[in-house]
Amino acid sequence: MAPLRSWLDVDHKSHFSLHNIPFGIISTATDAEPHPAVAIGTHALDLQIFTRENGFASLSVIQPHQSVFLQSTLNAFAGLGRPMHSVVREYLQSVLLANGPFPDILERNEALRQTSLIPLQHCKMHLPMQIGDYTDFYAGLHHAYNVGTLFRGPQNALQPNYKHLPVGYHGRASSVVVSGTPIRRPNGQILPNPTAESKEPILSPSRKLDIELELGCFVCKPSALGEPVRISDAPEHLFGVVLMNDWSARDVQAWEYVPLGPFNSKNFGTSISPWIVLFDALEPYASRGLQNDATVLPYLDEHDRKSHYTINLSVTLTTSSGSTSTITSTSATNLLFSFPQMLAHHTVGGCPFNVGDLMGSGTISGVSKAEKGCLLEQTENGKVDIELEGDDKRKFLADGDTVTIVGVCGGEEGALVGFGECSGRIEPAVELDYS
Amino acid sequence: MAPLRSWLDVDHKSHFSLHNIPFGIISTATDAEPHPAVAIGTHALDLQIFTRENGFASLSVIQPHQSVFLQSTLNAFAGLGRPMHSVVREYLQSVLLANGPFPDILERNEALRQTSLIPLQHCKMHLPMQIGDYTDFYAGLHHAYNVGTLFRGPQNALQPNYKHLPVGYHGRASSVVVSGTPIRRPNGQILPNPTAESKEPILSPSRKLDIELELGCFVCKPSALGEPVRISDAPEHLFGVVLMNDWSARDVQAWEYVPLGPFNSKNFGTSISPWIVLFDALEPYASRGLQNDATVLPYLDEHDRKSHYTINLSVTLTTSSGSTSTITSTSATNLLFSFPQMLAHHTVGGCPFNVGDLMGSGTISGVSKAEKGCLLEQTENGKVDIELEGDDKRKFLADGDTVTIVGVCGGEEGALVGFGECSGRIEPAVELDYS
């Protein structure tokens, strides 16, 4: 199939081809209140303006619900459900399609084109959803194996539960921020000499600040307390996907995490990319994840359904001197459990979900060193350096480093379905004075 | 000081004496929309009606903010800050005081008395706050010691970090429910024979359903990403206290919690009492908590300030046959860390807070068996029975059991500051069919 072509000039390498149509929340010089948009090429189509100027005139089914495009988050739109997302996305594709069925809506409507198509560089991006609860899983098998090997050796790398359930923990929703938000190095309790007999902590800026390459998935359908979501129903509960960097302070984590799990080592910031790529757009890239050599219980059995996606992921590190190095390249298929499995597990005991709840995949790593999704793995917990461009090197992140995750599906020019980027720059720790 | 006396008939054993004035969210036969109230004796004073009928006429400072009493949660009122909470509470005390300064507001205003004073049994209680994030700590020293002893023996009962920081984990905000909400026994992955070599889980209703006797504390002042709250500033961030039952599935927990902490074992329901007791009301009962024999770092040092409260706590279990047994009686002073310490620790790395965020204390246990705040401790993880009234016994909760936590400060009749109760009845697990 030839790529769909828009009457709007869309670069053939754009992540935001006509095949994508991701949804986000923008503000602009003319409207500083956050409001919905879709991305197409180098532009945002401002859905608030588009709605007010009757852009949905040829889509009667959305008309009773148009106020969803006048909100400051995508929760209301998400809450309309997967069938409506499909209809709206396909309609917007039709409106933007060269020689499409609705040329009068936008292509030949010079006034609306002028006001509603806004260059992306003039858009400020906001968190796309109001996030009620955020859960982070640990479904990256190679990551779990590598980290387990570092701390317990290869024989005991994976815990007995690992292949039977998607291990996860509750994260901090309030610290999820949109790409571009600076990340301050956290202060926290660390052991200055972890191998010493004496366990006397100090308060210090983290010395082991790390990244975690992840995907995030937003929920679009609520489920009530006491109501499990069956795995066959799970896809209709899932809205779309973003890139995620679950920044981690490894020294804080090592000291705090027994017995109740990560806490301050994670809750100082989790970055997500601003454009939510809908599952409809990802569907052509559906694939299987990693083979699970354990037999999962029936409530997690997907019957070999393709519920992972071939998303090519990379991570770059740009130092304060400006040199940029690719530190990871891998694929989102390196997951043992899928988002539908995560949701089915999360709700099997009756945990309720709200529209806008977020699930993280866990760190995604491949097998080889160049595919490892965090520095803990790459540097063997700070034992070896990674080499950067410009004769630089790192064990963990330095102040001023900018880390950028990029993710894209497909290699066909003109038909890419990409996420744009998820980026954050490390700022120095707050100077604390408790004297 | 003699107890304050109201012109309204308030039983001398009421938890809601004139010394208390706790805030909650009610709905009534005449107004089914949730809205704010305070409790006094056996009545709720409906603050929406009180506000609309000019009840705050003699408190000019609240007048620009009166819309906070027309909301469906207390978040807006909480967000006004501690000084305003004090002023409003004291004004309402004055309005309700016998021979008080404002008899025309309510006492002599027959029409407003009729409409705004509603018997508590005619009020449906709702969650008092919209909870953004919920964090559960583990500050009950005796509980942590007892549980650690069960699993690792007395020598290694407490982890090395335990006395240096308030250990905590992120909980699930969506599963926090108001007292009276039925709790469905969760299904989950458990090991049918945990001591066997083979680690093959099954999906089953939890066989080790437990309670956790806790306090919850709501936050009333936001703090931004990257902004630590100093411990000396922490009290002004804290709104008030509720009773909490952090229902726990011990068999699910044992299998899932390594390495990232409790997850589905906790997120099927956490009950809180409906009336938030403000810190001003608790202040006469301020005391010290447990002595910490470790020297905490300066950011956690309260300089011996009294930041715990002498709250007498008890737990009863009522079986489906109707017999009620007291299974725990203890004091809220059995905590090693205070809420200000928890907030200072939670934010030291920059974790942001929103108004309405909730912190749980962790299970509160005393030293003796009768003071243990969960069944895991009392029955030594199901090894021994606890005896109930009516020749009944339990290792863990049975379907149909109702567990009720009660908490009250003070012994002086007519001046009690109590929480009412936090109650929940266990319903049978959902029958799952994955065939």
PDB file of N, CA and C in Angstrom, chain A residues 98-160:
ATOM      1  N   ALA A  98      -4.862  14.296   0.727  1.00  0.00           N
ATOM      2  CA  ALA A  98      -4.867  14.896  -0.612  1.00  0.00           C
ATOM      3  C   ALA A  98      -5.969  14.241  -1.438  1.00  0.00           C
ATOM      4  N   ASN A  99      -6.731  15.048  -2.136  1.00  0.00           N
ATOM      5  CA  ASN A  99      -7.858  14.555  -2.931  1.00  0.00           C
ATOM      6  C   ASN A  99      -8.849  13.771  -2.078  1.00  0.00           C
ATOM      7  N   GLY A 100      -9.006  14.218  -0.840  1.00  0.00           N
ATOM      8  CA  GLY A 100      -9.876  13.516   0.096  1.00  0.00           C
ATOM      9  C   GLY A 100     -11.326  13.924  -0.061  1.00  0.00           C
ATOM     10  N   PRO A 101     -12.185  13.333   0.746  1.00  0.00           N
ATOM     11  CA  PRO A 101     -13.633  13.555   0.593  1.00  0.00           C
ATOM     12  C   PRO A 101     -14.136  14.887   1.161  1.00  0.00           C
ATOM     13  N   PHE A 102     -13.302  15.555   1.978  1.00  0.00           N
ATOM     14  CA  PHE A 102     -13.808  16.759   2.657  1.00  0.00           C
ATOM     15  C   PHE A 102     -12.916  17.981   2.406  1.00  0.00           C
ATOM     16  N   PRO A 103     -12.680  18.351   1.156  1.00  0.00           N
ATOM     17  CA  PRO A 103     -11.734  19.451   0.903  1.00  0.00           C
ATOM     18  C   PRO A 103     -12.219  20.798   1.464  1.00  0.00           C
ATOM     19  N   ASP A 104     -13.543  20.940   1.603  1.00  0.00           N
ATOM     20  CA  ASP A 104     -14.039  22.245   2.046  1.00  0.00           C
ATOM     21  C   ASP A 104     -13.828  22.490   3.532  1.00  0.00           C
ATOM     22  N   ILE A 105     -13.617  21.406   4.268  1.00  0.00           N
ATOM     23  CA  ILE A 105     -13.469  21.557   5.720  1.00  0.00           C
ATOM     24  C   ILE A 105     -12.214  22.359   6.068  1.00  0.00           C
ATOM     25  N   LEU A 106     -11.099  21.991   5.457  1.00  0.00           N
ATOM     26  CA  LEU A 106      -9.848  22.658   5.856  1.00  0.00           C
ATOM     27  C   LEU A 106      -9.000  23.055   4.639  1.00  0.00           C
ATOM     28  N   GLU A 107      -8.822  22.138   3.701  1.00  0.00           N
ATOM     29  CA  GLU A 107      -7.898  22.396   2.598  1.00  0.00           C
ATOM     30  C   GLU A 107      -8.263  23.673   1.845  1.00  0.00           C
ATOM     31  N   ARG A 108      -9.550  23.861   1.567  1.00  0.00           N
ATOM     32  CA  ARG A 108      -9.976  25.031   0.785  1.00  0.00           C
ATOM     33  C   ARG A 108     -10.528  26.130   1.685  1.00  0.00           C
ATOM     34  N   ASN A 109     -10.377  25.912   3.008  1.00  0.00           N
ATOM     35  CA  ASN A 109     -10.866  26.901   3.975  1.00  0.00           C
ATOM     36  C   ASN A 109      -9.665  27.686   4.495  1.00  0.00           C
ATOM     37  N   GLU A 110      -9.266  28.647   3.711  1.00  0.00           N
ATOM     38  CA  GLU A 110      -8.026  29.394   3.968  1.00  0.00           C
ATOM     39  C   GLU A 110      -8.020  29.984   5.386  1.00  0.00           C
ATOM     40  N   ALA A 111      -9.162  30.518   5.795  1.00  0.00           N
ATOM     41  CA  ALA A 111      -9.218  31.167   7.117  1.00  0.00           C
ATOM     42  C   ALA A 111      -8.951  30.148   8.227  1.00  0.00           C
ATOM     43  N   LEU A 112      -9.582  28.985   8.134  1.00  0.00           N
ATOM     44  CA  LEU A 112      -9.384  27.985   9.181  1.00  0.00           C
ATOM     45  C   LEU A 112      -7.977  27.400   9.129  1.00  0.00           C
ATOM     46  N   ARG A 113      -7.443  27.227   7.923  1.00  0.00           N
ATOM     47  CA  ARG A 113      -6.048  26.762   7.833  1.00  0.00           C
ATOM     48  C   ARG A 113      -5.124  27.723   8.558  1.00  0.00           C
ATOM     49  N   GLN A 114      -5.343  28.998   8.336  1.00  0.00           N
ATOM     50  CA  GLN A 114      -4.472  30.008   8.949  1.00  0.00           C
ATOM     51  C   GLN A 114      -4.539  29.966  10.477  1.00  0.00           C
ATOM     52  N   THR A 115      -5.724  29.753  11.011  1.00  0.00           N
ATOM     53  CA  THR A 115      -5.838  29.834  12.472  1.00  0.00           C
ATOM     54  C   THR A 115      -5.600  28.500  13.158  1.00  0.00           C
ATOM     55  N   SER A 116      -5.924  27.390  12.493  1.00  0.00           N
ATOM     56  CA  SER A 116      -5.902  26.108  13.214  1.00  0.00           C
ATOM     57  C   SER A 116      -4.625  25.304  12.993  1.00  0.00           C
ATOM     58  N   LEU A 117      -3.897  25.572  11.936  1.00  0.00           N
ATOM     59  CA  LEU A 117      -2.640  24.831  11.698  1.00  0.00           C
ATOM     60  C   LEU A 117      -1.486  25.666  12.228  1.00  0.00           C
ATOM     61  N   ILE A 118      -0.888  25.185  13.292  1.00  0.00           N
ATOM     62  CA  ILE A 118       0.103  25.981  14.027  1.00  0.00           C
ATOM     63  C   ILE A 118       1.434  25.251  13.996  1.00  0.00           C
ATOM     64  N   PRO A 119       2.490  25.921  13.557  1.00  0.00           N
ATOM     65  CA  PRO A 119       3.797  25.233  13.546  1.00  0.00           C
ATOM     66  C   PRO A 119       4.125  24.671  14.932  1.00  0.00           C
ATOM     67  N   LEU A 120       4.618  23.449  14.962  1.00  0.00           N
ATOM     68  CA  LEU A 120       4.901  22.804  16.250  1.00  0.00           C
ATOM     69  C   LEU A 120       5.850  23.634  17.107  1.00  0.00           C
ATOM     70  N   GLN A 121       6.772  24.335  16.453  1.00  0.00           N
ATOM     71  CA  GLN A 121       7.723  25.101  17.276  1.00  0.00           C
ATOM     72  C   GLN A 121       7.053  26.286  17.969  1.00  0.00           C
ATOM     73  N   HIS A 122       5.828  26.599  17.581  1.00  0.00           N
ATOM     74  CA  HIS A 122       5.094  27.656  18.283  1.00  0.00           C
ATOM     75  C   HIS A 122       4.130  27.106  19.335  1.00  0.00           C
ATOM     76  N   CYS A 123       4.148  25.787  19.498  1.00  0.00           N
ATOM     77  CA  CYS A 123       3.247  25.168  20.480  1.00  0.00           C
ATOM     78  C   CYS A 123       4.016  24.829  21.751  1.00  0.00           C
ATOM     79  N   LYS A 124       3.442  25.183  22.871  1.00  0.00           N
ATOM     80  CA  LYS A 124       3.957  24.663  24.144  1.00  0.00           C
ATOM     81  C   LYS A 124       3.159  23.399  24.440  1.00  0.00           C
ATOM     82  N   MET A 125       3.878  22.339  24.774  1.00  0.00           N
ATOM     83  CA  MET A 125       3.218  21.061  25.030  1.00  0.00           C
ATOM     84  C   MET A 125       2.966  20.893  26.532  1.00  0.00           C
ATOM     85  N   HIS A 126       1.840  20.272  26.857  1.00  0.00           N
ATOM     86  CA  HIS A 126       1.450  20.026  28.249  1.00  0.00           C
ATOM     87  C   HIS A 126       1.216  18.537  28.459  1.00  0.00           C
ATOM     88  N   LEU A 127       1.097  18.166  29.715  1.00  0.00           N
ATOM     89  CA  LEU A 127       0.716  16.776  29.990  1.00  0.00           C
ATOM     90  C   LEU A 127      -0.589  16.486  29.257  1.00  0.00           C
ATOM     91  N   PRO A 128      -0.650  15.404  28.500  1.00  0.00           N
ATOM     92  CA  PRO A 128      -1.861  15.181  27.700  1.00  0.00           C
ATOM     93  C   PRO A 128      -3.063  14.726  28.516  1.00  0.00           C
ATOM     94  N   MET A 129      -2.824  14.120  29.657  1.00  0.00           N
ATOM     95  CA  MET A 129      -3.927  13.586  30.461  1.00  0.00           C
ATOM     96  C   MET A 129      -3.770  14.052  31.902  1.00  0.00           C
ATOM     97  N   GLN A 130      -4.906  14.159  32.576  1.00  0.00           N
ATOM     98  CA  GLN A 130      -4.845  14.248  34.030  1.00  0.00           C
ATOM     99  C   GLN A 130      -4.718  12.820  34.541  1.00  0.00           C
ATOM    100  N   ILE A 131      -3.616  12.563  35.205  1.00  0.00           N
ATOM    101  CA  ILE A 131      -3.278  11.191  35.588  1.00  0.00           C
ATOM    102  C   ILE A 131      -3.778  10.941  36.999  1.00  0.00           C
ATOM    103  N   GLY A 132      -4.702  10.005  37.150  1.00  0.00           N
ATOM    104  CA  GLY A 132      -5.176   9.674  38.487  1.00  0.00           C
ATOM    105  C   GLY A 132      -4.145   8.845  39.226  1.00  0.00           C
ATOM    106  N   ASP A 133      -3.889   7.664  38.705  1.00  0.00           N
ATOM    107  CA  ASP A 133      -2.892   6.779  39.304  1.00  0.00           C
ATOM    108  C   ASP A 133      -1.897   6.347  38.239  1.00  0.00           C
ATOM    109  N   TYR A 134      -0.678   6.157  38.664  1.00  0.00           N
ATOM    110  CA  TYR A 134       0.391   5.735  37.760  1.00  0.00           C
ATOM    111  C   TYR A 134       1.021   4.474  38.334  1.00  0.00           C
ATOM    112  N   THR A 135       1.092   3.456  37.520  1.00  0.00           N
ATOM    113  CA  THR A 135       1.688   2.180  37.912  1.00  0.00           C
ATOM    114  C   THR A 135       2.872   1.896  37.000  1.00  0.00           C
ATOM    115  N   ASP A 136       3.948   1.437  37.566  1.00  0.00           N
ATOM    116  CA  ASP A 136       5.091   1.081  36.734  1.00  0.00           C
ATOM    117  C   ASP A 136       5.340  -0.417  36.842  1.00  0.00           C
ATOM    118  N   PHE A 137       5.399  -1.061  35.687  1.00  0.00           N
ATOM    119  CA  PHE A 137       5.677  -2.497  35.667  1.00  0.00           C
ATOM    120  C   PHE A 137       7.173  -2.742  35.444  1.00  0.00           C
ATOM    121  N   TYR A 138       7.492  -3.992  35.216  1.00  0.00           N
ATOM    122  CA  TYR A 138       8.900  -4.434  35.205  1.00  0.00           C
ATOM    123  C   TYR A 138       8.992  -5.544  34.157  1.00  0.00           C
ATOM    124  N   ALA A 139       8.308  -5.298  33.028  1.00  0.00           N
ATOM    125  CA  ALA A 139       8.082  -6.370  32.059  1.00  0.00           C
ATOM    126  C   ALA A 139       9.232  -6.568  31.074  1.00  0.00           C
ATOM    127  N   GLY A 140      10.274  -5.761  31.184  1.00  0.00           N
ATOM    128  CA  GLY A 140      11.434  -5.938  30.305  1.00  0.00           C
ATOM    129  C   GLY A 140      12.281  -7.101  30.810  1.00  0.00           C
ATOM    130  N   LEU A 141      12.112  -8.247  30.195  1.00  0.00           N
ATOM    131  CA  LEU A 141      12.760  -9.476  30.687  1.00  0.00           C
ATOM    132  C   LEU A 141      14.280  -9.329  30.742  1.00  0.00           C
ATOM    133  N   HIS A 142      14.876  -8.817  29.674  1.00  0.00           N
ATOM    134  CA  HIS A 142      16.346  -8.720  29.655  1.00  0.00           C
ATOM    135  C   HIS A 142      16.831  -7.732  30.725  1.00  0.00           C
ATOM    136  N   HIS A 143      16.077  -6.653  30.893  1.00  0.00           N
ATOM    137  CA  HIS A 143      16.423  -5.689  31.947  1.00  0.00           C
ATOM    138  C   HIS A 143      16.374  -6.360  33.320  1.00  0.00           C
ATOM    139  N   ALA A 144      15.286  -7.060  33.589  1.00  0.00           N
ATOM    140  CA  ALA A 144      15.149  -7.711  34.898  1.00  0.00           C
ATOM    141  C   ALA A 144      16.259  -8.741  35.096  1.00  0.00           C
ATOM    142  N   TYR A 145      16.569  -9.451  34.028  1.00  0.00           N
ATOM    143  CA  TYR A 145      17.634 -10.454  34.120  1.00  0.00           C
ATOM    144  C   TYR A 145      18.993  -9.781  34.366  1.00  0.00           C
ATOM    145  N   ASN A 146      19.263  -8.720  33.617  1.00  0.00           N
ATOM    146  CA  ASN A 146      20.564  -8.043  33.766  1.00  0.00           C
ATOM    147  C   ASN A 146      20.725  -7.450  35.160  1.00  0.00           C
ATOM    148  N   VAL A 147      19.677  -6.797  35.642  1.00  0.00           N
ATOM    149  CA  VAL A 147      19.757  -6.172  36.961  1.00  0.00           C
ATOM    150  C   VAL A 147      19.847  -7.246  38.045  1.00  0.00           C
ATOM    151  N   GLY A 148      19.050  -8.310  37.886  1.00  0.00           N
ATOM    152  CA  GLY A 148      19.108  -9.413  38.847  1.00  0.00           C
ATOM    153  C   GLY A 148      20.489 -10.056  38.881  1.00  0.00           C
ATOM    154  N   THR A 149      21.098 -10.183  37.718  1.00  0.00           N
ATOM    155  CA  THR A 149      22.446 -10.763  37.645  1.00  0.00           C
ATOM    156  C   THR A 149      23.457  -9.890  38.379  1.00  0.00           C
ATOM    157  N   LEU A 150      23.320  -8.573  38.219  1.00  0.00           N
ATOM    158  CA  LEU A 150      24.239  -7.652  38.899  1.00  0.00           C
ATOM    159  C   LEU A 150      24.185  -7.837  40.413  1.00  0.00           C
ATOM    160  N   PHE A 151      22.964  -8.025  40.956  1.00  0.00           N
ATOM    161  CA  PHE A 151      22.817  -8.022  42.412  1.00  0.00           C
ATOM    162  C   PHE A 151      22.790  -9.427  43.030  1.00  0.00           C
ATOM    163  N   ARG A 152      22.388 -10.443  42.236  1.00  0.00           N
ATOM    164  CA  ARG A 152      22.253 -11.783  42.816  1.00  0.00           C
ATOM    165  C   ARG A 152      22.937 -12.868  42.006  1.00  0.00           C
ATOM    166  N   GLY A 153      23.575 -12.497  40.925  1.00  0.00           N
ATOM    167  CA  GLY A 153      24.218 -13.492  40.066  1.00  0.00           C
ATOM    168  C   GLY A 153      23.236 -14.103  39.092  1.00  0.00           C
ATOM    169  N   PRO A 154      23.743 -14.713  38.000  1.00  0.00           N
ATOM    170  CA  PRO A 154      22.866 -15.193  36.927  1.00  0.00           C
ATOM    171  C   PRO A 154      21.942 -16.330  37.359  1.00  0.00           C
ATOM    172  N   GLN A 155      22.328 -17.134  38.364  1.00  0.00           N
ATOM    173  CA  GLN A 155      21.475 -18.265  38.758  1.00  0.00           C
ATOM    174  C   GLN A 155      20.175 -17.805  39.408  1.00  0.00           C
ATOM    175  N   ASN A 156      20.238 -16.689  40.118  1.00  0.00           N
ATOM    176  CA  ASN A 156      19.057 -16.194  40.833  1.00  0.00           C
ATOM    177  C   ASN A 156      18.592 -14.843  40.284  1.00  0.00           C
ATOM    178  N   ALA A 157      18.923 -14.601  39.030  1.00  0.00           N
ATOM    179  CA  ALA A 157      18.660 -13.271  38.476  1.00  0.00           C
ATOM    180  C   ALA A 157      17.168 -12.936  38.518  1.00  0.00           C
ATOM    181  N   LEU A 158      16.340 -13.861  38.080  1.00  0.00           N
ATOM    182  CA  LEU A 158      14.891 -13.607  38.073  1.00  0.00           C
ATOM    183  C   LEU A 158      14.241 -14.225  39.309  1.00  0.00           C
ATOM    184  N   GLN A 159      13.393 -13.476  39.966  1.00  0.00           N
ATOM    185  CA  GLN A 159      12.656 -13.993  41.120  1.00  0.00           C
ATOM    186  C   GLN A 159      11.659 -15.059  40.648  1.00  0.00           C
ATOM    187  N   PRO A 160      11.270 -15.967  41.544  1.00  0.00           N
ATOM    188  CA  PRO A 160      10.354 -17.049  41.140  1.00  0.00           C
ATOM    189  C   PRO A 160       9.043 -16.555  40.541  1.00  0.00           C
TER     190      PRO A 160
END
